[in-house]
Short mmCIF file of C-alpha atoms (C1' of nucleotides) in Angstrom, two decimals:
data_model
loop_
_atom_site.label_atom_id
_atom_site.label_comp_id
_atom_site.label_asym_id
_atom_site.label_seq_id
_atom_site.Cartn_x
_atom_site.Cartn_y
_atom_site.Cartn_z
CA UNK D 1 77.89 178.09 131.91
CA UNK D 2 77.03 174.49 131.26
CA UNK D 3 79.01 173.69 134.37
CA UNK D 4 76.73 175.68 136.59
CA UNK D 5 73.39 174.73 135.04
CA UNK D 6 71.73 171.44 135.74
CA UNK D 7 71.84 168.85 132.96
CA UNK D 8 68.77 168.52 130.76
CA UNK D 9 66.70 165.58 131.90
CA UNK D 10 65.82 163.36 128.98
CA UNK D 11 63.52 160.36 128.61
CA UNK D 12 64.09 157.97 125.71
CA UNK D 13 61.09 156.18 124.25
CA UNK D 14 61.79 153.54 121.63
CA UNK D 15 60.72 149.93 121.46
CA UNK D 16 63.95 148.91 119.79
CA UNK D 17 66.08 148.19 122.78
CA UNK D 18 69.33 148.26 120.84
CA UNK D 19 68.55 151.69 119.48
CA UNK D 20 67.35 152.95 122.82
CA UNK D 21 70.39 151.65 124.69
CA UNK D 22 72.74 152.68 121.93
CA UNK D 23 71.40 156.21 122.02
CA UNK D 24 71.81 156.33 125.77
CA UNK D 25 75.38 155.16 125.42
CA UNK D 26 75.97 157.73 122.71
CA UNK D 27 74.64 160.58 124.82
CA UNK D 28 76.19 159.46 128.08
CA UNK D 29 79.36 161.39 127.37
CA UNK D 30 77.49 164.68 127.26
CA UNK D 31 77.91 166.57 130.51
CA UNK D 32 74.90 168.81 130.07
CA UNK D 33 72.48 165.94 129.37
CA UNK D 34 71.11 163.28 131.62
CA UNK D 35 69.16 160.27 130.43
CA UNK D 36 66.80 159.93 133.37
CA UNK D 37 64.94 156.99 131.94
CA UNK D 38 64.28 154.65 129.06
CA UNK D 39 60.94 153.28 127.98
CA UNK D 40 60.53 150.33 125.63
CA UNK D 41 56.79 149.97 125.76
CA UNK D 42 54.30 152.73 125.08
CA UNK D 43 52.07 151.76 127.96
CA UNK D 44 54.79 152.78 130.43
CA UNK D 45 55.41 156.21 128.99
CA UNK D 46 52.94 158.32 130.94
CA UNK D 47 53.81 156.70 134.22
CA UNK D 48 57.52 157.22 133.65
CA UNK D 49 57.03 160.86 132.76
CA UNK D 50 55.21 161.40 136.02
CA UNK D 51 57.81 159.46 137.96
CA UNK D 52 60.96 160.87 136.37
CA UNK D 53 59.81 164.35 135.45
CA UNK D 54 61.93 164.72 132.29
CA UNK D 55 62.24 168.03 130.47
CA UNK D 56 62.57 166.45 127.07
CA UNK D 57 61.29 163.25 125.51
CA UNK D 58 62.68 161.54 122.45
CA UNK D 59 59.70 159.73 121.10
CA UNK D 60 59.67 157.06 118.43
CA UNK D 61 56.59 157.18 116.21
CA UNK D 62 56.38 153.57 115.21
CA UNK D 63 55.61 151.92 118.53
CA UNK D 64 53.79 148.57 118.72
CA UNK D 65 50.74 149.32 120.81
CA UNK D 66 49.99 153.00 121.05
CA UNK D 67 51.99 154.91 118.47
CA UNK D 68 54.00 158.06 119.07
CA UNK D 69 51.44 160.33 117.44
CA UNK D 70 48.72 159.21 119.79
CA UNK D 71 51.04 159.34 122.77
CA UNK D 72 52.24 162.83 122.01
CA UNK D 73 48.68 164.12 121.96
CA UNK D 74 48.24 162.97 125.52
CA UNK D 75 51.66 164.15 126.66
CA UNK D 76 51.18 167.61 125.16
CA UNK D 77 47.89 167.90 126.95
CA UNK D 78 48.83 166.48 130.32
CA UNK D 79 52.47 167.53 130.64
CA UNK D 80 52.63 170.95 129.08
CA UNK D 81 56.14 171.79 130.23
CA UNK D 82 57.65 168.70 128.64
CA UNK D 83 59.26 169.07 125.22
CA UNK D 84 58.76 166.32 122.68
CA UNK D 85 61.04 165.47 119.80
CA UNK D 86 59.98 162.77 117.42
CA UNK D 87 62.88 160.51 116.58
CA UNK D 88 61.84 158.44 113.66
CA UNK D 89 62.83 156.79 110.42
CA UNK D 90 59.86 158.22 108.60
CA UNK D 91 60.90 160.98 106.25
CA UNK D 92 57.55 161.31 104.55
CA UNK D 93 55.34 164.32 104.30
CA UNK D 94 52.32 162.74 105.92
CA UNK D 95 54.17 162.18 109.18
CA UNK D 96 55.74 165.59 109.08
CA UNK D 97 52.37 167.21 108.55
CA UNK D 98 50.91 165.23 111.41
CA UNK D 99 53.76 166.29 113.65
CA UNK D 100 53.46 169.94 112.75
CA UNK D 101 49.73 169.80 113.24
CA UNK D 102 50.30 168.38 116.72
CA UNK D 103 52.64 171.25 117.49
CA UNK D 104 55.28 168.90 118.71
CA UNK D 105 58.63 170.58 119.42
CA UNK D 106 60.92 168.69 117.10
CA UNK D 107 61.22 166.03 114.45
CA UNK D 108 64.55 164.34 113.83
CA UNK D 109 65.31 161.41 111.58
CA UNK D 110 67.15 158.36 112.79
CA UNK D 111 69.67 158.73 110.04
CA UNK D 112 71.02 161.85 111.71
CA UNK D 113 74.31 162.40 113.46
CA UNK D 114 74.88 162.97 117.12
CA UNK D 115 75.75 166.57 116.28
CA UNK D 116 72.38 167.16 114.71
CA UNK D 117 70.70 165.54 117.66
CA UNK D 118 72.49 167.87 120.06
CA UNK D 119 71.56 170.84 117.90
CA UNK D 120 67.97 169.69 118.01
CA UNK D 121 68.04 169.42 121.79
CA UNK D 122 69.55 172.87 122.17
CA UNK D 123 67.09 174.45 119.78
CA UNK D 124 64.07 172.90 121.42
CA UNK D 125 65.26 173.66 124.95
CA UNK D 126 65.58 177.28 123.87
CA UNK D 127 61.89 177.30 123.16
CA UNK D 128 62.07 176.95 119.40
CA UNK D 129 60.92 174.19 117.12
CA UNK D 130 63.45 171.96 115.37
CA UNK D 131 62.70 170.07 112.20
CA UNK D 132 65.42 167.97 110.68
CA UNK D 133 66.98 169.60 107.63
CA UNK D 134 66.88 166.25 105.86
CA UNK D 135 63.14 166.31 106.11
CA UNK D 136 63.06 169.48 104.11
CA UNK D 137 65.24 167.69 101.62
CA UNK D 138 62.99 164.72 101.71
CA UNK D 139 60.20 167.21 101.36
CA UNK D 140 61.68 167.55 97.91
CA UNK D 141 61.85 163.82 97.58
CA UNK D 142 58.23 163.98 98.39
CA UNK D 143 57.91 165.69 95.08
CA UNK D 144 58.19 162.09 93.91
CA UNK D 145 55.30 161.17 96.05
CA UNK D 146 53.74 164.48 95.28
CA UNK D 147 54.08 163.57 91.68
CA UNK D 148 52.01 160.58 92.43
CA UNK D 149 49.71 162.51 94.67
CA UNK D 150 49.48 165.36 92.25
CA UNK D 151 49.03 163.10 89.33
CA UNK D 152 46.18 161.49 91.07
CA UNK D 153 45.52 164.69 93.00
CA UNK D 154 43.75 163.04 95.86
CA UNK D 155 42.29 165.41 98.41
CA UNK D 156 42.50 164.89 102.16
CA UNK D 157 38.95 163.69 102.32
CA UNK D 158 39.54 161.23 99.54
CA UNK D 159 42.60 159.80 101.26
CA UNK D 160 40.61 159.41 104.44
CA UNK D 161 37.91 157.53 102.64
CA UNK D 162 40.43 155.27 100.93
CA UNK D 163 41.77 154.38 104.35
CA UNK D 164 38.32 153.35 105.50
CA UNK D 165 37.68 151.40 102.33
CA UNK D 166 40.94 149.55 102.86
CA UNK D 167 39.80 148.82 106.40
CA UNK D 168 36.85 146.98 104.94
CA UNK D 169 34.09 149.43 105.74
CA UNK D 170 31.20 150.03 103.38
CA UNK D 171 29.94 153.47 102.45
CA UNK D 172 27.30 153.47 105.17
CA UNK D 173 29.86 152.72 107.85
CA UNK D 174 32.23 155.31 106.46
CA UNK D 175 29.45 157.89 106.38
CA UNK D 176 28.71 157.06 109.97
CA UNK D 177 32.36 157.32 111.02
CA UNK D 178 32.78 160.64 109.28
CA UNK D 179 29.38 161.99 110.19
CA UNK D 180 28.53 162.57 106.56
CA UNK D 181 25.77 161.54 104.25
CA UNK D 182 26.03 158.16 102.58
CA UNK D 183 25.54 159.99 99.32
CA UNK D 184 28.55 162.17 99.95
CA UNK D 185 30.71 159.11 100.44
CA UNK D 186 29.39 157.77 97.17
CA UNK D 187 30.37 160.97 95.40
CA UNK D 188 33.85 160.85 96.88
CA UNK D 189 34.25 157.25 95.87
CA UNK D 190 33.24 158.06 92.33
CA UNK D 191 35.78 160.87 92.21
CA UNK D 192 38.47 158.60 93.62
CA UNK D 193 37.79 156.00 90.96
CA UNK D 194 37.92 158.69 88.33
CA UNK D 195 41.24 160.02 89.57
CA UNK D 196 42.91 156.66 90.01
CA UNK D 197 41.44 155.06 86.96
CA UNK D 198 39.90 152.26 88.96
CA UNK D 199 36.43 150.85 88.51
CA UNK D 200 35.75 148.76 91.56
CA UNK D 201 36.50 148.60 95.23
CA UNK D 202 38.84 145.60 94.99
CA UNK D 203 40.75 147.38 92.26
CA UNK D 204 40.97 150.49 94.37
CA UNK D 205 42.26 148.55 97.36
CA UNK D 206 44.85 146.85 95.24
CA UNK D 207 45.95 150.14 93.75
CA UNK D 208 46.15 151.79 97.15
CA UNK D 209 48.18 148.94 98.57
CA UNK D 210 50.57 148.86 95.67
CA UNK D 211 51.11 152.59 95.77
CA UNK D 212 50.92 152.79 99.55
CA UNK D 213 48.29 155.45 99.51
CA UNK O 1 91.60 133.63 127.03
CA UNK O 2 89.91 136.68 125.63
CA UNK O 3 93.02 138.54 126.66
CA UNK O 4 95.23 136.48 124.42
CA UNK O 5 92.92 136.25 121.39
CA UNK O 6 92.46 139.10 118.99
CA UNK O 7 89.18 140.98 119.21
CA UNK O 8 86.52 140.11 116.65
CA UNK O 9 86.55 142.64 113.84
CA UNK O 10 83.06 143.92 113.17
CA UNK O 11 81.59 146.13 110.47
CA UNK O 12 78.32 147.93 111.14
CA UNK O 13 76.02 148.58 108.21
CA UNK O 14 72.96 150.70 108.89
CA UNK O 15 71.73 153.83 107.19
CA UNK O 16 70.38 155.22 110.43
CA UNK O 17 73.42 157.03 111.68
CA UNK O 18 72.08 157.38 115.18
CA UNK O 19 71.49 153.66 115.42
CA UNK O 20 74.80 152.86 113.84
CA UNK O 21 76.76 155.21 116.10
CA UNK O 22 74.74 154.24 119.13
CA UNK O 23 75.50 150.60 118.52
CA UNK O 24 79.17 151.35 118.17
CA UNK O 25 79.09 153.26 121.41
CA UNK O 26 77.23 150.42 123.08
CA UNK O 27 79.75 147.82 121.93
CA UNK O 28 82.83 149.94 122.50
CA UNK O 29 83.12 148.73 126.08
CA UNK O 30 83.55 145.14 124.96
CA UNK O 31 87.21 144.12 125.06
CA UNK O 32 86.85 141.19 122.71
CA UNK O 33 85.11 143.16 119.99
CA UNK O 34 86.39 145.83 117.68
CA UNK O 35 84.20 147.96 115.45
CA UNK O 36 86.56 148.32 112.51
CA UNK O 37 84.16 150.36 110.46
CA UNK O 38 80.72 151.79 109.97
CA UNK O 39 78.82 152.06 106.72
CA UNK O 40 75.78 154.28 106.24
CA UNK O 41 75.22 153.73 102.55
CA UNK O 42 74.86 150.39 100.88
CA UNK O 43 77.04 151.36 97.93
CA UNK O 44 80.06 151.58 100.23
CA UNK O 45 79.63 148.17 101.80
CA UNK O 46 81.66 146.00 99.44
CA UNK O 47 84.54 148.43 99.28
CA UNK O 48 84.69 148.71 103.04
CA UNK O 49 84.65 144.95 103.47
CA UNK O 50 87.62 144.69 101.16
CA UNK O 51 89.40 147.55 102.86
CA UNK O 52 88.73 146.65 106.47
CA UNK O 53 88.54 142.88 106.26
CA UNK O 54 85.95 142.38 109.02
CA UNK O 55 85.11 138.95 110.36
CA UNK O 56 81.50 139.81 111.08
CA UNK O 57 79.00 142.22 109.54
CA UNK O 58 75.88 143.53 111.18
CA UNK O 59 73.66 144.24 108.25
CA UNK O 60 70.43 146.20 108.25
CA UNK O 61 67.85 144.87 105.81
CA UNK O 62 65.96 148.05 105.12
CA UNK O 63 68.61 150.11 103.33
CA UNK O 64 67.67 152.87 100.88
CA UNK O 65 69.38 151.85 97.66
CA UNK O 66 70.40 148.24 97.64
CA UNK O 67 68.73 146.40 100.49
CA UNK O 68 70.39 144.02 102.91
CA UNK O 69 69.00 140.92 101.26
CA UNK O 70 70.54 141.82 97.93
CA UNK O 71 73.79 142.87 99.55
CA UNK O 72 74.12 139.69 101.55
CA UNK O 73 73.85 137.61 98.40
CA UNK O 74 76.91 139.33 97.01
CA UNK O 75 78.82 139.27 100.26
CA UNK O 76 78.17 135.58 100.82
CA UNK O 77 79.43 134.86 97.34
CA UNK O 78 82.44 137.16 97.25
CA UNK O 79 83.59 137.11 100.88
CA UNK O 80 82.95 133.58 102.03
CA UNK O 81 84.84 133.87 105.30
CA UNK O 82 82.78 136.83 106.48
CA UNK O 83 79.87 136.15 108.82
CA UNK O 84 76.67 138.10 108.33
CA UNK O 85 74.08 138.85 110.96
CA UNK O 86 70.94 140.67 109.90
CA UNK O 87 70.04 143.33 112.40
CA UNK O 88 66.54 144.43 111.60
CA UNK O 89 63.20 145.55 112.92
CA UNK O 90 61.33 143.07 110.77
CA UNK O 91 59.98 140.23 112.85
CA UNK O 92 57.87 138.73 110.13
CA UNK O 93 58.07 135.29 108.66
CA UNK O 94 58.69 136.43 105.13
CA UNK O 95 61.99 138.06 106.03
CA UNK O 96 63.01 135.17 108.21
CA UNK O 97 62.36 132.73 105.41
CA UNK O 98 64.35 134.88 103.02
CA UNK O 99 67.23 135.03 105.46
CA UNK O 100 67.25 131.30 106.06
CA UNK O 101 67.10 130.66 102.37
CA UNK O 102 70.15 132.86 101.92
CA UNK O 103 71.97 130.86 104.57
CA UNK O 104 72.96 133.99 106.36
CA UNK O 105 74.61 133.37 109.73
CA UNK O 106 72.29 135.22 112.03
CA UNK O 107 69.13 137.26 112.35
CA UNK O 108 68.64 139.54 115.33
CA UNK O 109 65.86 142.01 115.97
CA UNK O 110 66.53 145.60 116.85
CA UNK O 111 64.38 145.30 119.92
CA UNK O 112 66.98 143.02 121.47
CA UNK O 113 69.30 143.67 124.37
CA UNK O 114 73.05 144.02 124.26
CA UNK O 115 73.27 140.66 125.98
CA UNK O 116 71.39 138.94 123.18
CA UNK O 117 73.55 140.68 120.65
CA UNK O 118 76.70 139.41 122.31
CA UNK O 119 75.24 135.92 122.47
CA UNK O 120 74.52 136.17 118.78
CA UNK O 121 78.06 137.23 118.02
CA UNK O 122 79.52 134.41 120.06
CA UNK O 123 77.25 131.80 118.52
CA UNK O 124 77.96 132.89 114.98
CA UNK O 125 81.70 133.18 115.53
CA UNK O 126 81.62 129.61 116.80
CA UNK O 127 80.37 128.58 113.41
CA UNK O 128 76.74 128.13 114.30
CA UNK O 129 73.69 130.01 113.13
CA UNK O 130 71.87 132.37 115.46
CA UNK O 131 68.25 133.30 115.03
CA UNK O 132 66.70 135.63 117.55
CA UNK O 133 64.46 133.82 120.03
CA UNK O 134 61.79 136.44 119.46
CA UNK O 135 61.70 135.42 115.82
CA UNK O 136 61.14 131.83 116.76
CA UNK O 137 58.15 133.15 118.57
CA UNK O 138 57.00 134.75 115.39
CA UNK O 139 57.89 131.48 113.72
CA UNK O 140 55.35 130.01 116.05
CA UNK O 141 53.02 132.68 114.87
CA UNK O 142 53.45 131.00 111.55
CA UNK O 143 52.07 127.88 113.07
CA UNK O 144 49.25 130.11 114.18
CA UNK O 145 48.82 130.92 110.57
CA UNK O 146 48.82 127.26 109.80
CA UNK O 147 46.32 126.89 112.55
CA UNK O 148 44.42 129.69 110.97
CA UNK O 149 44.48 128.00 107.63
CA UNK O 150 43.34 124.81 109.22
CA UNK O 151 40.77 126.54 111.32
CA UNK O 152 39.33 128.27 108.34
CA UNK O 153 40.07 125.21 106.28
CA UNK O 154 40.29 126.98 102.99
CA UNK O 155 40.53 124.68 100.02
CA UNK O 156 42.96 125.16 97.15
CA UNK O 157 40.26 126.54 94.93
CA UNK O 158 39.19 128.99 97.57
CA UNK O 159 42.72 130.24 98.08
CA UNK O 160 43.09 130.68 94.34
CA UNK O 161 39.94 132.73 94.20
CA UNK O 162 41.03 134.86 97.14
CA UNK O 163 44.22 135.64 95.25
CA UNK O 164 42.22 136.83 92.26
CA UNK O 165 39.91 138.87 94.44
CA UNK O 166 42.92 140.53 96.04
CA UNK O 167 44.21 141.27 92.56
CA UNK O 168 41.07 143.28 91.97
CA UNK O 169 39.24 140.97 89.60
CA UNK O 170 35.48 140.58 89.71
CA UNK O 171 33.72 137.23 89.61
CA UNK O 172 33.28 137.35 85.86
CA UNK O 173 36.96 137.90 85.29
CA UNK O 174 37.85 135.20 87.77
CA UNK O 175 35.44 132.78 86.09
CA UNK O 176 37.09 133.59 82.81
CA UNK O 177 40.60 133.10 84.18
CA UNK O 178 39.69 129.79 85.76
CA UNK O 179 37.44 128.63 82.95
CA UNK O 180 34.56 128.16 85.30
CA UNK O 181 31.02 129.40 85.51
CA UNK O 182 30.40 132.78 87.08
CA UNK O 183 27.93 131.06 89.35
CA UNK O 184 30.61 128.69 90.59
CA UNK O 185 32.79 131.60 91.59
CA UNK O 186 29.86 133.06 93.44
CA UNK O 187 29.41 129.85 95.36
CA UNK O 188 33.08 129.73 96.27
CA UNK O 189 32.99 133.32 97.41
CA UNK O 190 30.02 132.61 99.61
CA UNK O 191 31.82 129.66 101.16
CA UNK O 192 34.92 131.74 101.71
CA UNK O 193 32.92 134.41 103.50
CA UNK O 194 31.30 131.73 105.61
CA UNK O 195 34.62 130.21 106.59
CA UNK O 196 36.37 133.49 107.33
CA UNK O 197 33.43 135.20 108.92
CA UNK O 198 33.56 138.06 106.47
CA UNK O 199 30.60 139.67 104.77
CA UNK O 200 32.02 141.75 101.97
CA UNK O 201 34.84 141.84 99.49
CA UNK O 202 36.71 144.70 101.15
CA UNK O 203 36.50 142.85 104.44
CA UNK O 204 37.78 139.72 102.81
CA UNK O 205 40.71 141.54 101.25
CA UNK O 206 41.57 143.14 104.53
CA UNK O 207 41.38 139.82 106.31
CA UNK O 208 43.50 138.14 103.69
CA UNK O 209 46.11 140.86 103.84
CA UNK O 210 46.28 140.89 107.60
CA UNK O 211 46.60 137.14 107.78
CA UNK O 212 48.71 136.90 104.66
CA UNK O 213 46.48 134.36 103.04
"C1'" DA F 1 33.32 99.71 97.24
"C1'" DA F 2 31.82 103.23 100.25
"C1'" DT F 3 32.04 107.58 102.38
"C1'" DA F 4 33.55 112.22 102.89
"C1'" DA F 5 35.33 116.32 100.92
"C1'" DA F 6 35.86 119.30 97.17
"C1'" DT F 7 34.34 121.27 93.00
"C1'" DT F 8 31.10 122.64 89.89
"C1'" DA F 9 26.57 124.76 88.84
"C1'" DC F 10 21.95 126.68 89.05
"C1'" DC F 11 17.67 129.44 91.24
"C1'" DT F 12 15.68 133.71 93.70
"C1'" DC F 13 15.87 137.98 96.30
"C1'" DC F 14 17.92 142.14 98.05
"C1'" DT F 15 21.33 145.66 98.54
"C1'" DA F 16 25.70 148.12 97.86
"C1'" DA F 17 28.44 149.97 94.46
"C1'" DG F 18 29.35 152.05 90.04
"C1'" DA F 19 28.05 155.46 86.21
"C1'" DG F 20 25.99 159.73 84.96
"C1'" DG F 21 24.23 164.19 85.99
"C1'" DT F 22 23.58 168.35 89.01
"C1'" DA F 23 23.93 171.76 92.76
"C1'" DT F 24 24.93 174.08 97.22
"C1'" DT F 25 28.15 175.28 100.70
"C1'" DT F 26 32.74 175.69 102.59
"C1'" DT F 27 37.54 176.57 102.28
"C1'" DG F 28 41.61 178.49 100.45
"C1'" DT F 29 44.18 181.61 97.55
"C1'" DT F 30 45.21 185.31 94.87
"C1'" DA U 1 36.18 190.87 96.97
"C1'" DA U 2 36.64 187.35 93.52
"C1'" DC U 3 37.71 183.02 92.00
"C1'" DA U 4 39.05 178.12 92.17
"C1'" DA U 5 39.06 173.99 94.61
"C1'" DA U 6 37.10 170.97 97.82
"C1'" DA U 7 33.45 169.08 100.30
"C1'" DT U 8 28.79 168.13 100.80
"C1'" DA U 9 24.38 166.23 99.01
"C1'" DC U 10 20.69 164.55 96.06
"C1'" DC U 11 18.47 162.03 91.68
"C1'" DT U 12 18.14 157.84 88.45
"C1'" DC U 13 19.63 153.55 86.47
"C1'" DT U 14 22.19 149.25 86.04
"C1'" DT U 15 24.92 145.63 87.73
"C1'" DA U 16 27.90 142.88 90.83
"C1'" DG U 17 27.98 140.91 95.20
"C1'" DG U 18 25.99 138.77 99.29
"C1'" DA U 19 22.33 135.54 101.48
"C1'" DG U 20 19.46 131.66 101.06
"C1'" DG U 21 18.71 127.08 99.21
"C1'" DT U 22 19.84 122.91 96.28
"C1'" DA U 23 22.33 119.35 93.72
"C1'" DA U 24 25.35 116.81 90.36
"C1'" DT U 25 30.01 115.47 89.57
"C1'" DT U 26 34.72 114.70 90.68
"C1'" DT U 27 38.50 113.57 93.78
"C1'" DA U 28 40.47 111.72 97.97
"C1'" DT U 29 40.66 108.62 101.67
"C1'" DT U 30 39.48 104.90 104.28
#
DNA sequence: AATAAATTACCTCCTAAGAGGTATTTTGTT
DNA sequence: AACAAAATACCTCTTAGGAGGTAATTTATT
């Protein structure tokens, strides 16, 4: 059957040339796959999709300029018949959540085997979603992080605000960005301090950096 | 000549199986190289070196348990005839400095080409050190940082205070630590803001972090 | 010895942030 | 439908930080 069907046209997107080329080399022995192109810089992705018309894209998340998350939003919107599988080293919940929210077709970790990769391709090309089993495992590892998160029990909103605070914005600017009242931001900040046991913005920033919140 | 000499025996150490296998695949066409082994977990590295007796190790820095830096210390001590080339995504000065301090034989970025990799192998096997050209660029970025420091012309005292601010201390605490008047700290902070073009503590911290001040 | 640079220190004024309390609405879960 | 959790919003009060100006003392550097 695989002899009669056309090979699946795949585009590889990863800024690490050695990984990108190595992956191509690794997949080149597969008869039913064809690497139609390789992209090393995010700015070339959309153009190459249009030019090469791939059916499936392996997309790295951590790209220098425009990251994979941002890119996938555009691709999903503009090229609706193209499947996207994130191929990333990030095994953390945040990324996984993001990916699932985006309704991307797959999420595979770089510490996977070729076999798993092929399984992922097959699954996704059959119209299903594929999320790396190790991520579910690491979803348990997240219980570590969840321990932290649960301990401090930061809500989504609070995490968002912490990000803005780390970026150097004051409460007025944050309120503006989030289209909320300045007073609401103040309340959130107070709650954050309470949860984390911090008493000032510099302390909070330090804490957030040290615990990579 | 390469027909008469034995191929260089190489061990690949990287927890990302896809990268590791891809790299093997990529190098498998080279007649004068032989991938004698692949290690995915840092705890197996020393045993595999002993067992396989490689001449050259490609070592990832960012390994889960024991990282590449730690590992290389042991390897350099216990297997003095083995060459080590870091193969990493980190292009920052800190890592480079670390590597140079360790007197490791090479440092190549993952966003390199096969050609560069082969050049690195050749250079190192000829007894020289090889540091990725792209890192020298980032080494120039260091001079940017020096430029930055000069541009912003921060004095010793100012840098000290920035460190305390980053640590989350307020001006009173800093004054106490430095045995100075609170008012003096305020003056220094004002001067720092003036020099860096910042207007608030969070901004300052962000700036300092981004420019590793 | 003279000059520049760095460090120390104080004053006033204004505003953002922290501390404390309260309350409504929205969202999610059983 | 009922309840808990999260998000939104306001009030008052106090204090630390930022903006402006000024100046004495110490340390380099010529």
